[in-house]
């Protein structure tokens, strides 16, 4: 039995909107009851369209924002009640890689300063060893140690993302939250960074909470996938199962929408009918199943009752029609 | 029959006293009612090529070569006749629907403006036509939405508005520069299918610029692969994906993860800056098949049969 590293239960984040004098306050249910677990040395991916709450989950797990309900357990301990030294230790064990490597490195700091700052804050080693440690970190992500004396603007996007990964590794974390780490990179560079993440996962026994909208990348990298729609997980399955036999109509739609390379004859136009065009606003979530206005299989019950995430043939999905 | 011929196009900028070429002697044709895919990473010169065809290069750019549209050399036209063509016979959809619409005008007005300018329609007529165009791009309750401002619409809706604007004058050539990069996959699929349907219906040609090979494989008839400002391979879409010949094309295809597998074969290094191109073949410093001859001189773009073009000296021996 694999060891559970992170357990998220009933996580909720609601934002108040339209509040004012004598005005009724509405709520955006950005996250509305999300459960999942991440086992040691595995990759859990969250996929979904923009606005479905994937990044909000990441920030809640990191405790960058506070939740309205539910709990996040890291090695069995509640993250939300951590204080002082315990919180600092948690911050050390869980690191993040952001989407945009151009915005997430301080342009005025040399790479050395950026990478040694976490060592300084967490007092991991004496100053005299900083250069050696930073050099090693850069080596691990495939950069020459002497680049530590340069500034971020001297690097390309792929190199900057490597530096961001090195920064995340500086504190020897156990879990890395990667929020769309590839989407601002060119195709040929994406493959390089993806290979690097895969190597690091094996070398350091890392676990990942991996957020992406690119299904090819998710399929390649992750072990378990949670499909999110309007703040809820609608399907949760092993990566192979999800792609070979998607259960929820939304998962089917996502997989069918993704363009695929076909090496033989010209592919036919897609037949999947998208009844409604856009993702509904999270302020005004449709009644019943939130996906029903766009669902091609929608029936009466879908408009009335909210489906629960239930087990169907050993897999989790929330749909009335299963 | 080719609708548009680009001949020996080059675009250069002056950078710190040095003349830097971002597009280098590029030649290709777009045939009538075909979709040509133009693929390249950032810095490959694909957007600059589009801007050259539209005649909206930045002032600091210097361009050479010829662009012939229906037998007419565009460079020889004065700015007024060029403007009459732009948005009319040749129109463009940009990547960012957020920044390419005017935030202080209703979308109905912005579409109607194209028609009053180019077709001399009355405002009333143009407004009516604008609503019809919104229906053509499948925007629900078009009459009401025509009175909306861009900020009231989602990204996918805005891109539909951009397409409505681009097709308002029934263009013969539509240039779509990364039309779906800013959108979710589900919405992107809708937009591409829409462009495809309009192309069939109106019998226009489309130049689809993208970095996504999967989109190219699903939506184009022919593909041009660009690298660091130059064309490296041009082929029919099926032939390109069945048997890619240029090492860069092969590398791009291998970079895409398919299923759960072993290490991806990525292309080492990064796209060189336009002012620091390697000597000889511009791909030589990242190519795993490189020969001494590759570094000595730039290979010619040659016909390898059936109109397929390739800029590489050793296609026969590449193991695939």
Coordinates of C-alpha atoms in Angstrom, one line a residue:
Chain A
X1 CA 0.0 0.0 0.0
X2 CA 1.4 3.3 -1.0
X3 CA 1.9 6.0 1.6
X4 CA -0.6 8.9 1.5
X5 CA 1.3 12.2 1.4
X6 CA -1.5 14.7 1.0
X7 CA -5.2 14.3 1.7
X8 CA -7.7 17.0 0.7
X9 CA -11.2 16.6 2.1
X10 CA -14.3 18.8 1.4
X11 CA -12.2 21.8 0.4
X12 CA -14.3 24.9 -0.1
X13 CA -13.4 28.5 -1.1
X14 CA -16.2 31.0 -1.6
X15 CA -15.7 34.6 -2.5
X16 CA -18.3 37.3 -1.6
X17 CA -19.5 39.4 -4.6
X18 CA -21.8 42.3 -5.0
X19 CA -21.7 43.2 -1.3
X20 CA -22.8 46.7 -0.4
X21 CA -25.2 48.7 1.7
X22 CA -28.6 47.0 1.8
X23 CA -27.5 44.7 -1.0
X24 CA -27.7 41.0 -0.8
X25 CA -24.3 39.3 -0.9
X26 CA -23.8 36.7 -3.5
X27 CA -21.0 34.1 -3.5
X28 CA -18.7 32.8 -6.1
X29 CA -18.2 29.1 -5.3
X30 CA -14.7 28.9 -6.7
X31 CA -14.1 25.6 -4.9
X32 CA -17.1 23.7 -3.7
X33 CA -16.2 20.5 -1.9
X34 CA -13.1 18.9 -3.5
X35 CA -11.6 15.7 -2.2
X36 CA -8.5 13.9 -3.5
X37 CA -5.3 12.3 -2.2
X38 CA -1.8 12.3 -3.4
X39 CA 0.3 9.2 -2.7
X40 CA 4.0 9.4 -2.2
X41 CA 6.1 9.6 -5.4
X42 CA 3.1 9.9 -7.7
X43 CA 1.7 12.7 -9.9
X44 CA -1.9 13.9 -9.3
X45 CA -3.1 16.1 -12.1
X46 CA -6.0 18.5 -12.1
X47 CA -7.4 19.4 -15.6
X48 CA -10.3 21.6 -16.6
X49 CA -11.1 24.8 -18.5
X50 CA -10.1 28.2 -17.2
X51 CA -12.1 29.3 -14.3
X52 CA -12.9 25.8 -13.0
X53 CA -10.8 26.4 -9.9
X54 CA -7.7 24.4 -10.5
X55 CA -5.3 27.1 -9.5
X56 CA -7.4 28.0 -6.5
X57 CA -7.0 24.4 -5.2
X58 CA -3.2 24.8 -5.7
X59 CA -3.1 28.0 -3.6
X60 CA -5.3 26.5 -0.9
X61 CA -3.0 23.5 -0.6
X62 CA 0.0 25.8 -0.3
X63 CA -2.0 27.9 2.2
X64 CA -1.4 31.1 0.2
X65 CA -5.1 31.8 0.7
X66 CA -7.3 30.5 3.5
X67 CA -10.1 28.1 2.8
X68 CA -13.8 28.5 3.9
X69 CA -14.2 24.8 4.7
X70 CA -12.8 21.4 4.5
X71 CA -9.3 20.3 5.3
X72 CA -5.9 19.6 3.8
X73 CA -3.9 16.9 5.6
X74 CA -0.2 16.6 4.9
X75 CA 1.2 13.4 6.3
X76 CA -1.9 13.1 8.5
X77 CA -1.6 16.6 10.0
X78 CA -4.0 19.4 9.2
X79 CA -2.3 22.1 7.3
X80 CA -4.8 24.8 8.2
X81 CA -4.0 24.7 11.9
X82 CA -0.2 24.9 11.5
X83 CA 1.5 27.8 13.1
X84 CA 5.1 29.2 13.6
X85 CA 7.8 26.6 13.1
X86 CA 5.5 23.9 12.0
X87 CA 4.1 26.1 9.2
X88 CA 7.6 27.0 8.2
X89 CA 8.5 23.4 8.0
X90 CA 5.4 22.8 5.8
X91 CA 6.4 25.6 3.5
X92 CA 9.7 23.9 3.2
X93 CA 8.2 20.5 2.3
X94 CA 5.8 21.9 -0.3
X95 CA 7.1 24.1 -3.1
X96 CA 5.5 25.7 -6.2
X97 CA 6.5 26.2 -9.8
X98 CA 4.4 28.9 -11.5
X99 CA 3.2 29.2 -15.1
X100 CA 5.1 32.3 -16.2
X101 CA 8.9 32.1 -15.7
X102 CA 9.1 35.7 -16.9
X103 CA 7.0 37.0 -14.0
X104 CA 8.1 34.7 -11.2
X105 CA 11.8 35.6 -11.1
X106 CA 12.9 38.9 -9.5
X107 CA 14.5 40.8 -12.4
X108 CA 16.8 42.6 -10.0
X109 CA 18.2 39.6 -8.3
X110 CA 21.1 37.5 -9.6
X111 CA 20.3 33.9 -10.0
X112 CA 22.6 33.2 -7.0
X113 CA 20.6 35.5 -4.8
X114 CA 17.3 34.0 -5.9
X115 CA 18.5 30.4 -5.3
X116 CA 20.3 31.1 -2.0
X117 CA 17.4 33.1 -0.5
X118 CA 15.4 30.0 0.6
X119 CA 18.6 28.5 2.1
X120 CA 19.1 31.7 4.1
X121 CA 15.5 31.9 5.3
X122 CA 15.3 28.3 6.4
X123 CA 18.9 28.4 7.7
X124 CA 19.7 25.1 5.9
X125 CA 23.5 25.6 5.7
X126 CA 26.2 28.2 6.6
X127 CA 26.7 31.0 4.1
X128 CA 30.1 29.6 3.1
X129 CA 28.4 26.6 1.5
X130 CA 25.8 28.6 -0.5
X131 CA 27.9 28.8 -3.7
X132 CA 28.4 25.1 -3.7
X133 CA 24.8 24.3 -3.0
X134 CA 23.5 26.7 -5.7
X135 CA 26.0 25.3 -8.2
X136 CA 24.7 21.8 -7.5
X137 CA 21.1 22.9 -7.9
X138 CA 21.8 24.4 -11.2
X139 CA 23.6 21.3 -12.3
X140 CA 20.5 19.2 -11.3
X141 CA 18.3 21.2 -13.7
X142 CA 20.8 21.0 -16.6
X143 CA 22.4 24.5 -16.3
X144 CA 26.0 25.4 -15.9
X145 CA 26.9 26.5 -12.4
X146 CA 28.5 29.7 -13.6
X147 CA 25.2 31.1 -14.7
X148 CA 24.5 32.0 -11.0
X149 CA 26.2 35.3 -11.6
X150 CA 23.7 36.4 -14.3
X151 CA 20.3 38.1 -14.2
X152 CA 17.0 36.6 -15.3
X153 CA 16.7 38.7 -18.5
X154 CA 19.7 37.0 -19.9
X155 CA 17.9 33.7 -20.1
X156 CA 15.3 32.2 -22.5
X157 CA 11.9 31.0 -21.2
X158 CA 13.0 27.4 -21.0
X159 CA 16.1 28.3 -19.0
X160 CA 14.1 30.5 -16.7
X161 CA 11.7 27.7 -16.0
X162 CA 14.7 25.5 -15.1
X163 CA 15.8 28.1 -12.7
X164 CA 12.3 28.2 -11.1
X165 CA 12.5 24.4 -10.8
X166 CA 15.9 24.7 -9.2
X167 CA 14.4 27.2 -6.7
X168 CA 11.6 24.8 -5.9
X169 CA 14.2 22.0 -5.3
X170 CA 16.5 24.2 -3.1
X171 CA 14.7 23.1 0.1
X172 CA 14.5 19.4 -0.8
X173 CA 10.7 19.4 -0.8
X174 CA 8.5 16.3 -0.8
X175 CA 5.6 17.7 -2.8
X176 CA 5.8 20.1 -5.7
X177 CA 2.8 22.0 -6.9
X178 CA 3.3 22.8 -10.6
X179 CA 0.7 25.3 -11.9
X180 CA 0.8 25.1 -15.7
X181 CA 4.6 24.9 -15.7
X182 CA 4.8 24.3 -19.5
X183 CA 2.2 26.4 -21.1
X184 CA 4.3 29.5 -21.7
X185 CA 7.1 27.4 -23.4
X186 CA 7.7 26.5 -27.0
X187 CA 6.9 22.9 -28.0
X188 CA 10.5 21.7 -28.3
X189 CA 11.3 23.3 -24.9
X190 CA 8.2 21.8 -23.3
X191 CA 9.6 18.3 -24.0
X192 CA 12.9 19.2 -22.4
X193 CA 11.3 20.5 -19.2
X194 CA 8.9 17.6 -19.0
X195 CA 11.8 15.2 -19.2
X196 CA 13.5 17.1 -16.5
X197 CA 10.5 16.9 -14.2
X198 CA 10.2 13.2 -14.8
X199 CA 13.9 12.6 -14.0
X200 CA 13.7 14.7 -10.8
X201 CA 10.6 12.8 -9.7
X202 CA 12.5 9.6 -10.0
X203 CA 15.8 10.9 -8.5
X204 CA 14.3 12.6 -5.4
X205 CA 11.1 10.5 -4.9
X206 CA 9.0 13.7 -5.4
X207 CA 5.3 13.9 -5.6
X208 CA 3.5 16.4 -7.7
X209 CA 0.2 18.2 -7.8
X210 CA 0.2 19.0 -11.5
X211 CA -2.1 21.5 -13.0
X212 CA -2.5 21.7 -16.8
X213 CA -5.0 22.2 -19.5
X214 CA -2.8 20.2 -22.0
X215 CA -4.2 16.7 -22.0
X216 CA -1.3 15.2 -23.9
X217 CA 1.1 16.4 -21.2
X218 CA -1.2 15.2 -18.4
X219 CA -1.6 11.8 -20.0
X220 CA 2.2 11.5 -20.3
X221 CA 3.2 12.7 -16.8
X222 CA 0.5 11.9 -14.3
X223 CA -0.7 8.8 -12.5
X224 CA -4.1 10.0 -11.3
X225 CA -6.3 12.7 -12.8
X226 CA -9.0 14.8 -11.4
X227 CA -11.3 16.5 -13.9
X228 CA -12.7 19.8 -12.5
X229 CA -15.7 21.6 -13.6
X230 CA -17.0 24.8 -11.9
X231 CA -15.3 24.2 -8.6
X232 CA -16.0 20.5 -8.3
X233 CA -14.3 17.3 -9.3
X234 CA -16.6 15.5 -11.8
X235 CA -14.4 12.5 -12.5
X236 CA -11.3 11.0 -10.8
X237 CA -9.5 8.1 -12.2
X238 CA -6.1 6.5 -13.0
X239 CA -4.6 8.2 -16.0
X240 CA -4.8 5.1 -18.3
X241 CA -8.5 4.5 -17.4
X242 CA -9.5 8.1 -17.9
X243 CA -8.1 8.2 -21.4
X244 CA -9.1 4.8 -22.5
X245 CA -12.6 4.9 -21.1
X246 CA -13.7 8.4 -19.9
X247 CA -17.0 8.2 -18.0
X248 CA -18.2 11.7 -17.4
X249 CA -19.6 13.5 -20.6
X250 CA -17.4 16.5 -19.7
X251 CA -14.3 14.3 -19.8
X252 CA -15.4 12.9 -23.1
X253 CA -15.8 16.5 -24.4
X254 CA -12.4 17.6 -23.2
X255 CA -10.7 14.6 -24.8
X256 CA -12.6 14.9 -28.0
X257 CA -11.9 18.6 -28.3
X258 CA -8.1 18.2 -28.0
X259 CA -6.6 18.2 -31.5
X260 CA -4.7 15.0 -32.2
X261 CA -2.0 14.2 -34.8
X262 CA -3.1 11.5 -37.2
X263 CA -0.4 10.1 -39.3
X264 CA -2.6 8.4 -41.8
X265 CA -5.4 9.7 -44.0
X266 CA -7.1 13.0 -43.4
X267 CA -9.2 13.0 -40.2
X268 CA -12.9 13.7 -40.3
X269 CA -14.4 16.7 -38.7
X270 CA -15.3 16.2 -35.1
X271 CA -18.9 15.2 -34.6
X272 CA -19.1 15.9 -30.9
X273 CA -22.0 18.4 -30.5
X274 CA -21.4 21.1 -28.0
X275 CA -24.9 22.2 -27.2
X276 CA -24.0 25.4 -25.4
X277 CA -21.0 27.6 -26.1
X278 CA -19.4 28.8 -23.0
X279 CA -18.6 27.8 -19.5
X280 CA -21.4 29.2 -17.3
X281 CA -20.4 32.0 -14.8
X282 CA -19.4 30.6 -11.4
X283 CA -21.6 33.3 -9.8
X284 CA -24.7 31.8 -11.4
X285 CA -24.1 28.0 -11.5
X286 CA -26.9 26.2 -13.3
X287 CA -29.4 24.2 -11.3
X288 CA -28.9 20.4 -11.0
X289 CA -25.8 19.1 -12.7
X290 CA -23.6 22.2 -13.4
X291 CA -22.7 20.7 -16.8
X292 CA -26.2 20.1 -18.0
X293 CA -26.6 23.1 -20.3
X294 CA -23.6 21.9 -22.4
X295 CA -24.1 18.2 -22.0
X296 CA -25.2 16.3 -25.1
X297 CA -26.8 13.5 -23.0
X298 CA -28.7 15.9 -20.7
X299 CA -32.0 14.5 -19.3
X300 CA -34.7 15.8 -16.9
X301 CA -33.1 14.6 -13.7
X302 CA -29.8 16.4 -14.6
X303 CA -31.7 19.8 -14.5
X304 CA -33.1 19.1 -11.1
X305 CA -30.7 17.2 -8.9
X306 CA -27.0 17.8 -8.3
X307 CA -25.2 14.5 -9.0
X308 CA -22.8 13.2 -6.3
X309 CA -19.3 11.9 -6.9
X310 CA -20.0 8.2 -6.6
X311 CA -18.2 5.0 -7.4
X312 CA -19.2 3.3 -10.7
X313 CA -17.3 0.1 -11.5
X314 CA -14.6 1.1 -9.1
X315 CA -14.1 4.6 -10.5
X316 CA -15.4 8.0 -9.3
X317 CA -17.6 10.1 -11.4
X318 CA -20.5 12.4 -10.8
X319 CA -23.2 11.9 -13.4
X320 CA -26.8 10.7 -13.2
X321 CA -26.6 8.7 -16.3
X322 CA -23.9 6.2 -15.2
Chain B
X1 CA -4.0 28.3 -59.3
X2 CA -2.2 30.4 -56.6
X3 CA -4.1 33.2 -55.0
X4 CA -1.1 34.7 -53.2
X5 CA 2.6 34.3 -54.0
X6 CA 5.3 35.3 -51.6
X7 CA 8.6 35.6 -53.4
X8 CA 11.9 36.0 -51.7
X9 CA 10.4 37.9 -48.8
X10 CA 12.8 39.2 -46.2
X11 CA 12.1 41.4 -43.2
X12 CA 14.9 43.0 -41.2
X13 CA 15.3 45.3 -38.2
X14 CA 18.1 47.6 -37.2
X15 CA 19.4 46.4 -33.9
X16 CA 22.2 48.3 -32.3
X17 CA 23.6 49.4 -35.7
X18 CA 23.3 45.8 -37.0
X19 CA 20.9 44.7 -39.7
X20 CA 19.1 41.7 -38.3
X21 CA 17.0 39.5 -40.6
X22 CA 13.9 38.0 -38.9
X23 CA 12.5 36.6 -42.2
X24 CA 15.0 35.5 -44.8
X25 CA 14.2 34.9 -48.5
X26 CA 10.9 33.2 -47.8
X27 CA 8.9 32.0 -50.8
X28 CA 5.6 30.1 -50.8
X29 CA 2.2 30.1 -52.5
X30 CA -1.3 29.9 -51.2
X31 CA -3.7 28.3 -53.6
X32 CA -7.4 29.1 -54.1
X33 CA -9.7 27.7 -51.4
X34 CA -6.9 25.9 -49.5
X35 CA -5.8 26.1 -45.9
X36 CA -2.1 26.5 -45.6
X37 CA -0.7 25.9 -42.1
X38 CA 2.4 27.9 -41.1
X39 CA 4.1 26.3 -38.1
X40 CA 7.0 27.6 -36.1
X41 CA 8.2 28.4 -32.6
X42 CA 8.4 31.9 -31.2
X43 CA 10.9 33.9 -33.2
X44 CA 10.5 31.8 -36.4
X45 CA 9.2 34.8 -38.3
X46 CA 5.7 33.5 -38.9
X47 CA 3.9 36.5 -37.5
X48 CA 6.2 38.9 -39.4
X49 CA 5.3 37.1 -42.6
X50 CA 1.6 37.7 -41.9
X51 CA 2.1 41.3 -41.1
X52 CA 4.1 41.7 -44.4
X53 CA 1.2 40.3 -46.4
X54 CA -1.2 42.6 -44.6
X55 CA 1.1 45.5 -45.1
X56 CA 1.2 46.4 -41.4
X57 CA 4.8 45.9 -40.5
X58 CA 6.1 48.2 -37.9
X59 CA 7.8 51.4 -39.3
X60 CA 11.2 50.3 -38.1
X61 CA 11.1 47.1 -40.2
X62 CA 12.7 47.0 -43.7
X63 CA 11.3 44.5 -46.1
X64 CA 12.4 43.1 -49.5
X65 CA 11.0 40.7 -52.0
X66 CA 7.6 40.5 -53.6
X67 CA 4.1 39.6 -52.5
X68 CA 1.8 39.0 -55.4
X69 CA -2.0 38.8 -54.7
X70 CA -4.1 37.8 -57.8
X71 CA -1.4 38.9 -60.2
X72 CA -0.9 42.2 -58.5
X73 CA 2.4 43.1 -56.8
X74 CA 1.3 44.6 -53.4
X75 CA 4.6 46.5 -52.8
X76 CA 3.8 48.6 -55.9
X77 CA 0.5 49.8 -54.6
X78 CA 0.2 53.2 -52.8
X79 CA -1.0 53.2 -49.2
X80 CA -4.6 54.1 -50.2
X81 CA -5.0 51.2 -52.5
X82 CA -3.3 49.0 -50.0
X83 CA -5.8 50.1 -47.3
X84 CA -8.7 49.3 -49.7
X85 CA -7.4 45.7 -49.8
X86 CA -6.8 45.3 -46.1
X87 CA -9.8 44.0 -44.2
X88 CA -11.5 43.6 -47.5
X89 CA -10.0 41.1 -49.9
X90 CA -7.3 40.1 -47.3
X91 CA -8.3 40.1 -43.7
X92 CA -6.8 38.9 -40.5
X93 CA -7.8 37.4 -37.1
X94 CA -5.3 38.1 -34.4
X95 CA -4.2 36.0 -31.4
X96 CA -5.5 38.1 -28.6
X97 CA -9.2 38.8 -28.9
X98 CA -8.9 40.8 -25.7
X99 CA -6.6 43.4 -27.1
X100 CA -7.7 43.6 -30.7
X101 CA -11.2 44.9 -30.1
X102 CA -11.9 48.5 -29.1
X103 CA -13.2 48.4 -25.5
X104 CA -15.2 51.6 -25.8
X105 CA -17.3 50.7 -28.9
X106 CA -20.1 48.1 -29.1
X107 CA -19.2 45.1 -31.1
X108 CA -22.1 45.8 -33.5
X109 CA -20.5 49.1 -34.3
X110 CA -17.1 47.7 -34.8
X111 CA -18.4 45.1 -37.3
X112 CA -20.5 47.7 -39.1
X113 CA -17.6 50.0 -39.4
X114 CA -15.8 47.5 -41.7
X115 CA -18.8 47.5 -44.0
X116 CA -19.4 51.3 -44.2
X117 CA -15.7 51.8 -44.9
X118 CA -15.1 49.1 -47.5
X119 CA -18.5 48.5 -49.0
X120 CA -20.0 52.0 -48.7
X121 CA -23.1 50.7 -47.0
X122 CA -25.4 53.0 -45.0
X123 CA -25.2 52.8 -41.3
X124 CA -28.6 51.2 -41.0
X125 CA -27.8 48.5 -43.7
X126 CA -24.4 47.8 -42.1
X127 CA -25.9 47.4 -38.6
X128 CA -28.4 44.9 -40.0
X129 CA -25.6 43.0 -41.8
X130 CA -23.5 43.0 -38.6
X131 CA -26.3 41.1 -36.8
X132 CA -26.4 38.6 -39.7
X133 CA -22.7 38.1 -39.4
X134 CA -22.9 37.5 -35.7
X135 CA -25.5 34.8 -36.5
X136 CA -23.1 33.3 -39.0
X137 CA -20.4 32.9 -36.4
X138 CA -23.1 31.2 -34.2
X139 CA -23.5 33.8 -31.5
X140 CA -26.8 33.2 -29.7
X141 CA -29.3 36.1 -29.5
X142 CA -27.3 38.1 -32.0
X143 CA -29.5 41.2 -31.9
X144 CA -28.9 41.8 -28.2
X145 CA -25.2 40.8 -28.3
X146 CA -24.5 43.4 -31.0
X147 CA -25.1 46.1 -28.4
X148 CA -22.6 44.6 -26.0
X149 CA -19.2 45.9 -25.3
X150 CA -16.2 43.6 -25.6
X151 CA -15.7 43.3 -21.9
X152 CA -19.2 41.7 -21.6
X153 CA -18.1 38.7 -23.7
X154 CA -16.0 35.7 -23.0
X155 CA -12.7 35.0 -24.9
X156 CA -14.3 32.5 -27.2
X157 CA -17.2 34.9 -28.0
X158 CA -14.7 37.8 -28.7
X159 CA -12.8 35.6 -31.1
X160 CA -16.1 34.9 -32.9
X161 CA -16.6 38.6 -33.2
X162 CA -13.1 39.0 -34.6
X163 CA -14.0 36.3 -37.2
X164 CA -17.3 38.0 -38.0
X165 CA -15.4 41.2 -38.6
X166 CA -12.8 39.5 -40.8
X167 CA -15.3 37.8 -43.0
X168 CA -17.6 40.8 -43.3
X169 CA -16.4 41.8 -46.7
X170 CA -16.1 38.2 -48.0
X171 CA -12.3 38.1 -48.1
X172 CA -10.5 35.9 -50.6
X173 CA -7.7 35.3 -48.1
X174 CA -8.1 35.1 -44.3
X175 CA -4.9 35.2 -42.2
X176 CA -5.5 33.6 -38.8
X177 CA -2.5 34.3 -36.5
X178 CA -2.7 31.8 -33.6
X179 CA -6.5 32.3 -33.4
X180 CA -6.9 29.8 -30.6
X181 CA -3.8 30.0 -28.5
X182 CA -5.5 32.1 -25.8
X183 CA -8.6 29.8 -25.6
X184 CA -9.6 26.6 -23.8
X185 CA -9.4 23.4 -25.8
X186 CA -13.2 23.0 -26.0
X187 CA -13.6 26.6 -27.2
X188 CA -10.6 26.3 -29.5
X189 CA -12.1 23.3 -31.3
X190 CA -15.3 25.2 -31.9
X191 CA -13.5 28.2 -33.3
X192 CA -11.4 26.1 -35.7
X193 CA -14.4 24.2 -36.8
X194 CA -16.1 27.5 -37.4
X195 CA -13.2 28.8 -39.5
X196 CA -13.3 25.6 -41.4
X197 CA -17.0 25.7 -42.1
X198 CA -16.8 29.4 -43.3
X199 CA -13.9 28.5 -45.5
X200 CA -15.9 25.8 -47.2
X201 CA -19.0 27.9 -47.5
X202 CA -17.3 31.0 -48.9
X203 CA -14.6 29.3 -50.8
X204 CA -11.9 31.4 -49.4
X205 CA -8.2 30.6 -48.7
X206 CA -6.9 30.5 -45.2
X207 CA -3.4 31.0 -43.9
X208 CA -3.5 29.4 -40.4
X209 CA -0.5 30.3 -38.3
X210 CA 0.1 28.2 -35.2
X211 CA 2.7 26.4 -33.1
X212 CA 0.4 23.4 -32.5
X213 CA 1.1 20.6 -34.9
X214 CA -2.0 18.7 -33.9
X215 CA -4.2 21.7 -35.1
X216 CA -2.3 21.7 -38.3
X217 CA -2.8 18.0 -38.8
X218 CA -6.6 18.3 -38.4
X219 CA -7.3 21.5 -40.3
X220 CA -4.9 22.2 -43.1
X221 CA -4.3 21.0 -46.7
X222 CA -0.6 22.0 -46.8
X223 CA 2.0 22.9 -44.2
X224 CA 5.0 25.2 -44.2
X225 CA 7.4 24.6 -41.3
X226 CA 9.5 27.7 -40.4
X227 CA 12.6 27.8 -38.3
X228 CA 14.5 31.0 -37.3
X229 CA 13.1 33.1 -40.2
X230 CA 13.4 30.6 -43.0
X231 CA 11.2 27.9 -44.6
X232 CA 12.6 24.4 -43.8
X233 CA 9.9 22.2 -45.2
X234 CA 6.7 22.5 -47.1
X235 CA 4.4 19.6 -47.9
X236 CA 0.9 18.3 -48.2
X237 CA -0.4 17.8 -44.7
X238 CA -0.9 14.0 -44.9
X239 CA 2.5 13.5 -46.5
X240 CA 4.2 15.6 -43.8
X241 CA 2.8 13.7 -41.0
X242 CA 3.2 10.3 -42.7
X243 CA 6.9 11.0 -43.3
X244 CA 8.4 14.1 -42.0
X245 CA 11.8 14.8 -43.7
X246 CA 13.5 17.8 -42.1
X247 CA 15.2 17.0 -38.8
X248 CA 13.4 20.0 -37.2
X249 CA 10.0 18.6 -38.2
X250 CA 10.9 15.2 -36.9
X251 CA 12.1 16.8 -33.6
X252 CA 8.9 18.8 -33.2
X253 CA 6.8 15.7 -33.8
X254 CA 8.9 13.7 -31.3
X255 CA 8.5 16.4 -28.7
X256 CA 4.8 15.9 -28.4
X257 CA 3.9 13.4 -25.6
X258 CA 1.7 10.6 -26.9
X259 CA 0.4 8.3 -24.2
X260 CA 2.3 7.5 -21.1
X261 CA 5.8 6.6 -22.0
X262 CA 9.5 6.8 -21.7
X263 CA 11.6 9.9 -22.0
X264 CA 10.6 12.3 -24.8
X265 CA 13.0 12.9 -27.6
X266 CA 13.3 16.6 -27.2
X267 CA 15.3 19.0 -29.5
X268 CA 18.4 20.1 -27.5
X269 CA 19.1 23.8 -27.1
X270 CA 16.9 26.7 -28.0
X271 CA 15.9 28.6 -31.1
X272 CA 18.8 30.9 -31.8
X273 CA 18.3 34.7 -31.7
X274 CA 18.0 36.3 -35.2
X275 CA 21.3 38.1 -34.7
X276 CA 23.1 35.0 -33.6
X277 CA 22.3 32.4 -36.2
X278 CA 24.8 29.6 -36.6
X279 CA 26.9 29.5 -39.8
X280 CA 25.5 27.3 -42.7
X281 CA 22.2 25.6 -42.0
X282 CA 20.3 27.6 -39.3
X283 CA 19.3 24.4 -37.6
X284 CA 22.8 22.9 -37.6
X285 CA 23.6 23.5 -33.9
X286 CA 20.5 21.6 -32.7
X287 CA 20.4 18.9 -35.4
X288 CA 21.3 15.3 -34.4
X289 CA 22.1 14.4 -38.0
X290 CA 24.5 17.3 -38.5
X291 CA 27.4 16.9 -41.0
X292 CA 30.5 19.2 -41.5
X293 CA 28.9 20.3 -44.7
X294 CA 25.8 21.6 -42.9
X295 CA 28.0 24.1 -41.0
X296 CA 29.8 25.3 -44.1
X297 CA 26.9 26.5 -46.2
X298 CA 23.1 27.0 -46.0
X299 CA 21.3 24.2 -47.9
X300 CA 19.1 25.2 -50.8
X301 CA 15.4 24.7 -50.6
X302 CA 14.9 21.9 -53.1
X303 CA 12.0 20.0 -54.6
X304 CA 12.0 16.4 -53.4
X305 CA 9.1 15.5 -55.7
X306 CA 5.4 16.3 -56.0
X307 CA 5.9 19.9 -55.0
X308 CA 7.3 19.0 -51.7
X309 CA 10.1 21.4 -50.6
X310 CA 12.9 20.6 -48.2
X311 CA 15.9 22.6 -47.0
X312 CA 18.2 19.8 -45.8
X313 CA 21.0 17.9 -47.6
X314 CA 20.5 14.4 -46.3
X315 CA 16.9 13.5 -46.3
X316 CA 17.4 10.1 -48.0
X317 CA 19.5 8.7 -45.1
X318 CA 17.5 9.9 -42.1
X319 CA 16.3 7.0 -40.0
X320 CA 12.7 7.6 -38.9

